[in-house]
CSV table of C-alpha atoms and ligand atoms in Angstrom, one decimal:
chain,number,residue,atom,x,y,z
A,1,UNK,CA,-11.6,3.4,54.4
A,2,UNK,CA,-9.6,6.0,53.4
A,3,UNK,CA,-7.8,8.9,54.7
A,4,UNK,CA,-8.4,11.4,51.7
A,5,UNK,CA,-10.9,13.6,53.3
A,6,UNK,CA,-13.2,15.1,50.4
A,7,UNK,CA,-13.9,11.6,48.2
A,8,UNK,CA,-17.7,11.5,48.5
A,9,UNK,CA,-18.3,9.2,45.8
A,10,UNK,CA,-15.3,7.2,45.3
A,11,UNK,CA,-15.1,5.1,41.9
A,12,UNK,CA,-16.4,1.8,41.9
A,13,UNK,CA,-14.8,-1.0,41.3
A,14,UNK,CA,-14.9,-2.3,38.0
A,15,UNK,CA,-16.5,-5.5,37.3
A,16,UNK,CA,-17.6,-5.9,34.2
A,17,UNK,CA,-15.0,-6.1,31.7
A,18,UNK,CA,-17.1,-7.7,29.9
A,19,UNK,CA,-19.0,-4.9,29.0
A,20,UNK,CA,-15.9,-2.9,28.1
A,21,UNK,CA,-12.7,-2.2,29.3
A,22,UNK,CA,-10.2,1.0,30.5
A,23,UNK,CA,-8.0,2.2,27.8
A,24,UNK,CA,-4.3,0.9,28.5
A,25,UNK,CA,-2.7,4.2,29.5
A,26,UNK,CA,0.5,2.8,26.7
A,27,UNK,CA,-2.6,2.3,24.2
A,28,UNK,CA,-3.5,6.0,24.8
A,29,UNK,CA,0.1,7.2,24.5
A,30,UNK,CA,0.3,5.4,21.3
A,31,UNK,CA,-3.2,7.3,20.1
A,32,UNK,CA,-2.6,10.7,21.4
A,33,UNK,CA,-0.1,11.9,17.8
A,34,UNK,CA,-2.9,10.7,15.5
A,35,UNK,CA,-5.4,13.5,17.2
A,36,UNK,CA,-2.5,16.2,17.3
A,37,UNK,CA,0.3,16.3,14.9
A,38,UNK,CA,-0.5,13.7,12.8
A,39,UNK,CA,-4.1,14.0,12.0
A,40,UNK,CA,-3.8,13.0,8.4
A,41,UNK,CA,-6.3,11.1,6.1
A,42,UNK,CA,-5.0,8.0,5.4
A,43,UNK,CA,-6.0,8.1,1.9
A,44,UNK,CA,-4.5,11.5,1.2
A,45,UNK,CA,-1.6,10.3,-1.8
A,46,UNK,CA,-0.3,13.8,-2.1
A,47,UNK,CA,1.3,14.8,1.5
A,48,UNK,CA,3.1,13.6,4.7
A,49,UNK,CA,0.1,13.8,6.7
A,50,UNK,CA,-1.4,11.2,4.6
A,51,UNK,CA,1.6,9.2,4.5
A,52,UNK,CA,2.0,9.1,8.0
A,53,UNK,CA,-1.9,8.4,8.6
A,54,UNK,CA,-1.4,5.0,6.4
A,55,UNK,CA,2.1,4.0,7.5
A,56,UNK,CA,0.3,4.0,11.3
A,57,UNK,CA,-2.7,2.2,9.7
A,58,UNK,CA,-0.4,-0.1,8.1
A,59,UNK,CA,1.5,-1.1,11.0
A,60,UNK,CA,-1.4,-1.7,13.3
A,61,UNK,CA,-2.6,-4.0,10.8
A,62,UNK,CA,0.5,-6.1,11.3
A,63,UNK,CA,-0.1,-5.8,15.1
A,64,UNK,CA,-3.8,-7.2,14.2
A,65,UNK,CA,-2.8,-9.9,11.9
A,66,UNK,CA,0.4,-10.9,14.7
A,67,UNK,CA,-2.4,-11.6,17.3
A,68,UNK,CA,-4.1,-13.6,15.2
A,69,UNK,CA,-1.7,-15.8,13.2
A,70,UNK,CA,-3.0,-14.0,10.0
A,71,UNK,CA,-1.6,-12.0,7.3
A,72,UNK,CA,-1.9,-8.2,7.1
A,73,UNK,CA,-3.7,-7.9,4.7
A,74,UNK,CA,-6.6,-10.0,5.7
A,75,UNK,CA,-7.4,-7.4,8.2
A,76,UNK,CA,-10.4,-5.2,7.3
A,77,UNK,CA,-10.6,-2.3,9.5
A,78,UNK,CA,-14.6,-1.5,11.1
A,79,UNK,CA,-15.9,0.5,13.6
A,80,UNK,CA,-16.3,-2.5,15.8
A,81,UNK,CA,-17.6,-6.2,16.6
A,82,UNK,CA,-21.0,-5.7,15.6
A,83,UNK,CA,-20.2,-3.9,12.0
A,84,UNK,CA,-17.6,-6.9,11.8
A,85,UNK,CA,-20.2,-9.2,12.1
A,86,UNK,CA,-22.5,-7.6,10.0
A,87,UNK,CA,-19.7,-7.3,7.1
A,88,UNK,CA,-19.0,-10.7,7.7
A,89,UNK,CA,-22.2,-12.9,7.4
A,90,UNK,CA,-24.2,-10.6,5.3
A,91,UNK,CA,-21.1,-10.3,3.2
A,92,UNK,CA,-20.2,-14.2,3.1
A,93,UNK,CA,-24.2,-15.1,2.3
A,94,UNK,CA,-24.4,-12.4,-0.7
A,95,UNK,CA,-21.1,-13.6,-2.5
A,96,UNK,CA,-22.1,-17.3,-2.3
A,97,UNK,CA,-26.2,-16.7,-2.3
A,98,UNK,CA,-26.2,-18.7,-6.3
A,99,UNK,CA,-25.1,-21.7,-4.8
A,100,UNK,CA,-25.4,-21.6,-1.4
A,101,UNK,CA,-28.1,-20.7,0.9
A,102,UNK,CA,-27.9,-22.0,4.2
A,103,UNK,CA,-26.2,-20.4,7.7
A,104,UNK,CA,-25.9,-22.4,10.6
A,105,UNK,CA,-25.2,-20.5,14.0
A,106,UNK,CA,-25.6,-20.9,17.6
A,107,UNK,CA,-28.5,-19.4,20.3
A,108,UNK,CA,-25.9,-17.7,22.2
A,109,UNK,CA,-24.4,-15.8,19.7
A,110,UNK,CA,-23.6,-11.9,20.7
A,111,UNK,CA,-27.4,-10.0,19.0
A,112,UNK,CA,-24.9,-8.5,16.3
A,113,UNK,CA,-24.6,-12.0,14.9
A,114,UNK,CA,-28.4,-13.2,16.4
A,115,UNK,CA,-30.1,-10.2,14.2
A,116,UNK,CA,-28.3,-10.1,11.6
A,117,UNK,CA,-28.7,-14.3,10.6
A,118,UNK,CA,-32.4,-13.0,11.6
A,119,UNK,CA,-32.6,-10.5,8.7
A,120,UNK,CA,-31.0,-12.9,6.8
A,121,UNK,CA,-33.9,-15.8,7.1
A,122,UNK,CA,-36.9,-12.8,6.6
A,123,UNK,CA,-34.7,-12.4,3.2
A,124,UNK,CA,-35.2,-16.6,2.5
A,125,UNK,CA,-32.0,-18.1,3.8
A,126,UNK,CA,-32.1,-21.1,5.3
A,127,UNK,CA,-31.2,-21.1,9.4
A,128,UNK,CA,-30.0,-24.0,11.2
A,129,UNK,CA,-29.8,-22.9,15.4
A,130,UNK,CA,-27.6,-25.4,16.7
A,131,UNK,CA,-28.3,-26.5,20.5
A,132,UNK,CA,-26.3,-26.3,23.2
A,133,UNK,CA,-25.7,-28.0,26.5
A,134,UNK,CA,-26.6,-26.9,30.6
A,135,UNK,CA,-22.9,-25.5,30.4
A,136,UNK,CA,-23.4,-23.6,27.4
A,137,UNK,CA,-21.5,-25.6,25.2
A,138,UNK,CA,-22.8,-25.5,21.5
A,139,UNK,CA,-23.1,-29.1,20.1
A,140,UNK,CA,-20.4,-30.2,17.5
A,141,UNK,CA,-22.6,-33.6,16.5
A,142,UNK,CA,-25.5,-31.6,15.6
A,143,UNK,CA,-23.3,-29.3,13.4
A,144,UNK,CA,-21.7,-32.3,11.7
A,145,UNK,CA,-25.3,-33.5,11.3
A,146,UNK,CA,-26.9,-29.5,9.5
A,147,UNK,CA,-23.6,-28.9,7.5
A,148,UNK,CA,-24.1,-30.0,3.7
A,149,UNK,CA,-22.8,-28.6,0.5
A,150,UNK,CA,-25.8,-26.1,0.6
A,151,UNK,CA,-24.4,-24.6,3.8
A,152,UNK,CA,-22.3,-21.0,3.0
A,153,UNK,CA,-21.3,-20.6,6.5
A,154,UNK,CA,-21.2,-21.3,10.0
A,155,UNK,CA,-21.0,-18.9,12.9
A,156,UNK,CA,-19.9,-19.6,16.2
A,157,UNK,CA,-18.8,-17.2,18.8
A,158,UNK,CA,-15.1,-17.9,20.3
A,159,UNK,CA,-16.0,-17.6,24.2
A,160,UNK,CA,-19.5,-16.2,25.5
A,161,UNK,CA,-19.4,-12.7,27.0
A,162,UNK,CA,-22.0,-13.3,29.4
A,163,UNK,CA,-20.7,-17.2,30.7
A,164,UNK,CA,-17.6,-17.2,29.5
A,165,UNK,CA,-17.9,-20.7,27.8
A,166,UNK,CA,-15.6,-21.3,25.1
A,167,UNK,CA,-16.3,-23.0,21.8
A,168,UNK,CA,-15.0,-25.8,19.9
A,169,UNK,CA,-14.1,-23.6,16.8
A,170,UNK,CA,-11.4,-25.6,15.7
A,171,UNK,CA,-13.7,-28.7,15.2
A,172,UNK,CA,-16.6,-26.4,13.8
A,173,UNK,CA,-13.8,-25.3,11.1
A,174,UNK,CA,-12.7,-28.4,10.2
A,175,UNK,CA,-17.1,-29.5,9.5
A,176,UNK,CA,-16.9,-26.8,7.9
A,177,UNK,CA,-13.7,-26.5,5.9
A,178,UNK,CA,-15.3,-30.3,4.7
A,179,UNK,CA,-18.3,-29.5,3.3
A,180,UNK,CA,-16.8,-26.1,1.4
A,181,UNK,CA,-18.8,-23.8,3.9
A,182,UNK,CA,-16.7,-21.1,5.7
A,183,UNK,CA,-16.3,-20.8,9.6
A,184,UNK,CA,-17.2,-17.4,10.8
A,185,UNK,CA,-16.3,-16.7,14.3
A,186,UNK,CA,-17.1,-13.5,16.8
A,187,UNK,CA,-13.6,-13.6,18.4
A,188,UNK,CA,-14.4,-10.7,20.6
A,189,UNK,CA,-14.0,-11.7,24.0
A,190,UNK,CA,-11.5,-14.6,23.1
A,191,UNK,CA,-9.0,-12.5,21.3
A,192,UNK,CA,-6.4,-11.7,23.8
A,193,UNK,CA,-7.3,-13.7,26.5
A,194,UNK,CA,-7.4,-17.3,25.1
A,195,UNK,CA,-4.6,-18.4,22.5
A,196,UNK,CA,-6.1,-18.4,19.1
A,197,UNK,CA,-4.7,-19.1,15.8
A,198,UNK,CA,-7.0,-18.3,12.1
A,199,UNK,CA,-5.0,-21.3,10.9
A,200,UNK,CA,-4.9,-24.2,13.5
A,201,UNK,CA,-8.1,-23.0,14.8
A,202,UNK,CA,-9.6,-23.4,11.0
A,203,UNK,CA,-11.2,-20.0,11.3
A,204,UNK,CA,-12.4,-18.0,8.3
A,205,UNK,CA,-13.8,-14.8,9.1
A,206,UNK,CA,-13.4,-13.5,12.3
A,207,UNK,CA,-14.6,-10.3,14.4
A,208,UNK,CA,-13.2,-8.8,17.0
A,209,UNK,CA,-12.8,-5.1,18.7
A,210,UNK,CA,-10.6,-2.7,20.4
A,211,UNK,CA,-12.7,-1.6,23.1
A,212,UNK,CA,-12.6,-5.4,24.6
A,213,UNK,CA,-9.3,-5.6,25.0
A,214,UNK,CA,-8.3,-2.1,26.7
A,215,UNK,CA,-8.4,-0.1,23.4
A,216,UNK,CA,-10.4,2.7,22.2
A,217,UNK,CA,-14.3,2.3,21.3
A,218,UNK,CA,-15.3,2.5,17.8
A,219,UNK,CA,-12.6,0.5,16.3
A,220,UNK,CA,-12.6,-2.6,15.4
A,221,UNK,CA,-11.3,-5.4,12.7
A,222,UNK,CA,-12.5,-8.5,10.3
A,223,UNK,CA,-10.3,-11.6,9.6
A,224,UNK,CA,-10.9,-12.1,5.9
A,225,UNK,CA,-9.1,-15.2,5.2
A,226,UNK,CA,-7.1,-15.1,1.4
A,227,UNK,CA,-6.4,-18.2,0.9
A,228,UNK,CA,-6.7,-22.3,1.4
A,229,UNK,CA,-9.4,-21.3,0.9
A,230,UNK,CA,-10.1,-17.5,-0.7
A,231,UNK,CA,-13.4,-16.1,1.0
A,232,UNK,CA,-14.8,-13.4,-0.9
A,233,UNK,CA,-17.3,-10.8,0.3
A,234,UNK,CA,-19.7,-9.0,-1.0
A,235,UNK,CA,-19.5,-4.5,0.7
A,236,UNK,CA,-21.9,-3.5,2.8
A,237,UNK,CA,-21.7,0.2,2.3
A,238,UNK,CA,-20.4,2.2,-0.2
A,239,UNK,CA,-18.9,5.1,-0.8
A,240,UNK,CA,-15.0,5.0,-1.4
A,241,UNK,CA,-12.3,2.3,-2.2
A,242,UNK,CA,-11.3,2.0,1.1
A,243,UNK,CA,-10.1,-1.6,3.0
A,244,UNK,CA,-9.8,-3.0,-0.5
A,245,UNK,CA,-13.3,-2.1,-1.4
A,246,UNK,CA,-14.5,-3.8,1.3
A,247,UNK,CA,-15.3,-1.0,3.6
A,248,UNK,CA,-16.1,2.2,2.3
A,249,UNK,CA,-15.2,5.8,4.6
A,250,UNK,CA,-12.3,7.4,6.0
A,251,UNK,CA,-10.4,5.1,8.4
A,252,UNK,CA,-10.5,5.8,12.1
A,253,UNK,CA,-6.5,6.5,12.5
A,254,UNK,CA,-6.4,6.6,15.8
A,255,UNK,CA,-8.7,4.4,16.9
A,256,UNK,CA,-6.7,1.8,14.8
A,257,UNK,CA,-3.4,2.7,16.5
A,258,UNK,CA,-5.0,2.0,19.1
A,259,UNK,CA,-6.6,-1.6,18.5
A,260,UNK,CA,-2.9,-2.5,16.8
A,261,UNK,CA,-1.3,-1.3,20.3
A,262,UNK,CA,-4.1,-3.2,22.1
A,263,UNK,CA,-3.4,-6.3,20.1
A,264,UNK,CA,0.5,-6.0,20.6
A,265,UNK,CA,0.3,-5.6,24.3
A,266,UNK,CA,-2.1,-8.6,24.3
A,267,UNK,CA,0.2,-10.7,22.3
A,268,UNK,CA,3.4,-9.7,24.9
A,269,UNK,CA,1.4,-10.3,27.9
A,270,UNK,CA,-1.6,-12.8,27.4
A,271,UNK,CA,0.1,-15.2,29.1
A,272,UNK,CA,1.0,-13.5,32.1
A,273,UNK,CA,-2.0,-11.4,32.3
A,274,UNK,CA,-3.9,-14.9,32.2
A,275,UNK,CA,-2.4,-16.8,34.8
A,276,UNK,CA,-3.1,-13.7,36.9
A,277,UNK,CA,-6.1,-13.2,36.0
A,278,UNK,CA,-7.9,-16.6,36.4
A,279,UNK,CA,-5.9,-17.1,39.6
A,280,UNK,CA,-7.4,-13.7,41.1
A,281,UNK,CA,-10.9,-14.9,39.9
A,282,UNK,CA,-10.3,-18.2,41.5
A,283,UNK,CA,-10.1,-16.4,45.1
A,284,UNK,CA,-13.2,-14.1,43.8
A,285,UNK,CA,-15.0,-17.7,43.4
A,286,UNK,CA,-13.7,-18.9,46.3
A,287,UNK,CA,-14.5,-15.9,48.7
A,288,UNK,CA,-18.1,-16.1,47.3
A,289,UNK,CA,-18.8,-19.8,47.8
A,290,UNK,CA,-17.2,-19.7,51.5
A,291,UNK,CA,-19.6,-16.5,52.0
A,292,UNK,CA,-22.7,-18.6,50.5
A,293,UNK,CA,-22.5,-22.0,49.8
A,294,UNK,CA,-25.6,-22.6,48.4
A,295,UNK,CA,-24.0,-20.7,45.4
A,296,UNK,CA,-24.2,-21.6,42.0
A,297,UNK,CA,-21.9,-21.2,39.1
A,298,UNK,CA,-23.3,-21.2,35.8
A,299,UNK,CA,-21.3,-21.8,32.5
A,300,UNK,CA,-18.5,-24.5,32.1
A,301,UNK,CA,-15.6,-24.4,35.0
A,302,UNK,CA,-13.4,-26.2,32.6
A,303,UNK,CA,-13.7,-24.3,29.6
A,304,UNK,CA,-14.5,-20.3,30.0
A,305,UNK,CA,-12.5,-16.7,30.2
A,306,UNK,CA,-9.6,-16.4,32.8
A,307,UNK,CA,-11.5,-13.2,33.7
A,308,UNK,CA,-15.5,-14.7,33.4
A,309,UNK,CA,-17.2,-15.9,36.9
A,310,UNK,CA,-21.1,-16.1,36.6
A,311,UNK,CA,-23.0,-17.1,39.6
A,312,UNK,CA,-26.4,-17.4,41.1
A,313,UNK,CA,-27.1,-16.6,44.7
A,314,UNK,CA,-30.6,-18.8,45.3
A,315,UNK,CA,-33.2,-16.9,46.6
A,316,UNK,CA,-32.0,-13.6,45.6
A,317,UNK,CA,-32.8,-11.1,42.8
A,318,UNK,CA,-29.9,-9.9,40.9
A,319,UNK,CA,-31.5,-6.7,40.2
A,320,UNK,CA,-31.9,-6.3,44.1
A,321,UNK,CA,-28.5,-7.9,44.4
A,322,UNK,CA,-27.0,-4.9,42.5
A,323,UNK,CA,-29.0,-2.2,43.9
A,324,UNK,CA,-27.4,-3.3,47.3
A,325,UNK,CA,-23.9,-2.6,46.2
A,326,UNK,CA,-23.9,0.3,44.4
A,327,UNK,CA,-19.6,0.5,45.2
A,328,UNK,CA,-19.3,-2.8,42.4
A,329,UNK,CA,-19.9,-2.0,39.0
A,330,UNK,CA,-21.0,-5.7,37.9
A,331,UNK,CA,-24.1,-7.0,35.7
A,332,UNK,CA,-26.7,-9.4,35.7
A,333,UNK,CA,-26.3,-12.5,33.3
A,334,UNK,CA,-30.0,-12.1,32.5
A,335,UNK,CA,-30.3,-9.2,29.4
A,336,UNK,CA,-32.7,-6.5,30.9
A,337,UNK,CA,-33.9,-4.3,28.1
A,338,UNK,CA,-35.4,-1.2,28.4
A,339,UNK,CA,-36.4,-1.6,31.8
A,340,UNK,CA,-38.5,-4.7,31.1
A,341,UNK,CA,-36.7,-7.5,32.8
A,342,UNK,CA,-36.5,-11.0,30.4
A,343,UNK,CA,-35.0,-14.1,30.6
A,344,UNK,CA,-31.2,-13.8,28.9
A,345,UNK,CA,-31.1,-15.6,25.8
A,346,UNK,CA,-27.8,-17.4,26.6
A,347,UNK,CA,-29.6,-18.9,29.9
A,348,UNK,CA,-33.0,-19.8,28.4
A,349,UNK,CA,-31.0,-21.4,25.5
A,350,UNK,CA,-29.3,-23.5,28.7
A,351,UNK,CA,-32.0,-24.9,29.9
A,352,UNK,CA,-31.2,-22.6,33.3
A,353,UNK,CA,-34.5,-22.0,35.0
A,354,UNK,CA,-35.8,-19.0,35.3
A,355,UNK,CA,-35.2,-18.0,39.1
A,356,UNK,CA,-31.5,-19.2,38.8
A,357,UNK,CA,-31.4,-16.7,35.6
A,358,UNK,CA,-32.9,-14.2,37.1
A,359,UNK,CA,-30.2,-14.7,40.6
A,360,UNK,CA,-27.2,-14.9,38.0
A,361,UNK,CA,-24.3,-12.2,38.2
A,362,UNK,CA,-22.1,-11.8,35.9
A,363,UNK,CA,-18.6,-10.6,37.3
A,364,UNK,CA,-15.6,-9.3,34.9
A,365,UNK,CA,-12.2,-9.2,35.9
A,366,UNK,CA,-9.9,-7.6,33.7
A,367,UNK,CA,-5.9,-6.1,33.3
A,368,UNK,CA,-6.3,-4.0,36.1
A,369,UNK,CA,-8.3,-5.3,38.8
A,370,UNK,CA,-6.7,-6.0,41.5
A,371,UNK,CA,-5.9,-8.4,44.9
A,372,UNK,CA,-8.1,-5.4,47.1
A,373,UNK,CA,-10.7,-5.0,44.5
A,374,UNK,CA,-11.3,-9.0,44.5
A,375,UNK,CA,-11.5,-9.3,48.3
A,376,UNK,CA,-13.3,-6.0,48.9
A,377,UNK,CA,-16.0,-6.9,46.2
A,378,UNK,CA,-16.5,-10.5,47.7
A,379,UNK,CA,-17.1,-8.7,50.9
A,380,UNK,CA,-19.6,-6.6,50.0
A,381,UNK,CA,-21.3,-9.3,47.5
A,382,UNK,CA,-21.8,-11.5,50.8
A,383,UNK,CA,-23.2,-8.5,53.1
A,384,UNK,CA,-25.5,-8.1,50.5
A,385,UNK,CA,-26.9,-11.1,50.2
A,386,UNK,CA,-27.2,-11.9,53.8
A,387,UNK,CA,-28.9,-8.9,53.9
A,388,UNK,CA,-31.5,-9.9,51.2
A,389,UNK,CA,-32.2,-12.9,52.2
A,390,UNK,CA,-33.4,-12.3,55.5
B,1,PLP,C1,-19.0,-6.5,22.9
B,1,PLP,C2,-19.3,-7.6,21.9
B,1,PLP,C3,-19.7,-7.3,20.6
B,1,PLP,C4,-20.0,-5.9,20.1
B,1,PLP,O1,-18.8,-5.2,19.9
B,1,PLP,P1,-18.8,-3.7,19.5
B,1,PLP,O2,-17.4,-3.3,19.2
B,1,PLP,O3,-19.3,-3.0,20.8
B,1,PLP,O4,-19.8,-3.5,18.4
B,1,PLP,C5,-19.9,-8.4,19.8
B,1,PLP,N1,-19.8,-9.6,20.2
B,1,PLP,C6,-19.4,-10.0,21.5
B,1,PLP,C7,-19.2,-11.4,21.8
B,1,PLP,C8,-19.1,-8.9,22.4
B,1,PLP,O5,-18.8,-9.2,23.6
């Protein structure tokens, strides 16, 4: 394939953006001063290298807050998606736990929100699981139907990271915003890749992280909303003043210049990177059902990530699948934890049967895949399973 001579193992191609994504090479740039030069605490009052640290902080939380229609400062910086979640649910329930004791979320939540509404119910809350339908689509009638005056929040994932399906968040905030119950939604794999708004979407509390959207890992933020209406939390850890008492510990400066320079470059080019984006996952679809066309396509075609396809090749395993093209870095749909294969929760909660879970694939695309990488991986996905199946 190529004329390099000594490339034994050449890189895969990555699939499964999802997952995680490369750090924008102008994200890096934008990084690289906060580990040299200016390596300052960003709480340090009493010199320029704390100045600096907070005027970088401060500016990537503008960047945040542009992304997301909000204000800056009703950005709380976290280590990531899951400690976002975390802050936000277990902070929402223990700030309104007097008067109201009831969370309502969905089956396909992300585990960060899953366990931590299951801590919540060992700890007496009330849980309401809402159901959704074979495309993965959570029902708005039956959370019109739980929501009540006892209900402190709701939370509803943005788009699934496994099948992509997007959410009606905007009608979920609106049941809630009329029943006084907050909307709590993990943004992460919608935030700079679908348009989203904290106001016209009616969301509360959202959570979303850098290393989703070609930023660093280990950074993250929390939506906090301030007003119409003011939702209060209550700290998870302790230890310092930082993030307006609601995060304690020494901010992760350039992780955070990173996630603003993320965000920004999202906000420039979402539309763009979009159009591009579905339209080269489009062919990827198109390749694959010409290759097999007994191939299935799970999650909603009208409603999902530009970057999301998730299929099912009948008849063959998707652990096998992968073994047989070890040049794709892609994943299976299905969870598989510590080597004991089960059922993904996303799936089962679908109603997909279990050997169309267990043939489901779940392909990526991101900012810098490419025309090649799309027709090369479609290639080698239908060797494969020709190969299999016979
Ligand atoms: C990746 C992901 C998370 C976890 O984010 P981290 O920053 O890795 O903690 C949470 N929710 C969704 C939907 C995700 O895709």
């Amino acid at each position: 394939m190529s004329d390099r001579a000594p490339c034994p193992d050449p890189m895969p191609i990555y699939l499964d953006n999802h997952a995680t994504t490369p750090v924008d090479p102008r994200v890096l740039d934008a990084m690289l001063p906060y580990f040299r030069e200016k390596f300052g605490n960003a709480s340090s009052r009493s010199h320029v290298f704390g100045w600096d640290a907070e005027k970088a902080v401060e500016r990537a939380r503008e960047q945040v807050a542009q992304l997301l229609g909000a204000e800056s400062r009703e950005i709380v910086f976290t280590s990531g998606a899951t400690e976002s979640n975390n802050l936000a649910i277990r902070g929402a329930v223990a700030a309104r736990r007097d008067v109201r004791d009831h969370i309502i979320t969905s089956p396909i939540e992300h585990p960060a929100v899953l366990d931590t509404v299951e801590s919540l119910r060992a700890a007496g809350v009330r849980v309401t699981v809402l159901p959704v339908d074979s495309l993965g689509r959570v029902s708005v009638d039956a959370a019109r139907a739980a929501a009540d005056e006892k209900t402190a929040l709701l939370s509803v994932m943005v788009a699934n990271n496994e099948i992509g399906t997007t959410q009606p968040v905007r009608e979920l905030g609106a049941i809630a915003e009329a029943c006084g119950a907050w909307l709590h939604s993990d943004a992460t794999q919608g935030v700079g890749r679908l348009p989203l708004n904290v106001i016209t979407d009616t969301i509360h509390l959202a959570s979303l992280t850098a290393h989703k959207i070609h930023g660093p890992q280990g950074a993250g933020a929390l939506y906090v909303r301030r007003r119409n209406p003011a939702v209060r939390l209550v700290a998870q850890n302790f230890g310092g003043s930082q993030e307006r008492g609601m995060r304690a510990g020494t901010l992760n400066v350039p992780g955070i210049v990173g996630l603003g320079m993320a965000c920004e470059l999202c906000r420039l080019e979402m539309d763009e990177e979009t159009a591009r984006v579905s339209s080269l996952r489009d062919r990827l679809r198109d390749r694959l059902q010409d290759g097999i066309p007994d191939l299935l396509e799970n999650g909603d075609p009208d409603g999902r990530l530009p970057g999301n396809l998730n299929i099912s090749i009948p008849g063959v395993e998707n652990t096998a699948l992968m073994m047989a093209v070890p040049e794709i870095a892609i994943s299976s749909g299905a969870a598989c934890a510590s080597g004991q294969l089960s059922m993904s929760h996303v799936m089962a909660a679908m109603g997909v049967n279990p050997s169309r879970a267990g043939s489901s694939l779940r392909f990526g695309l991101g900012r810098f895949t490419t025309e090649t990488e799309i027709a090369t991986a479609a290639d080698l996905v239908i060797a494969a399973a020709r190969q299999l199946r016979r």
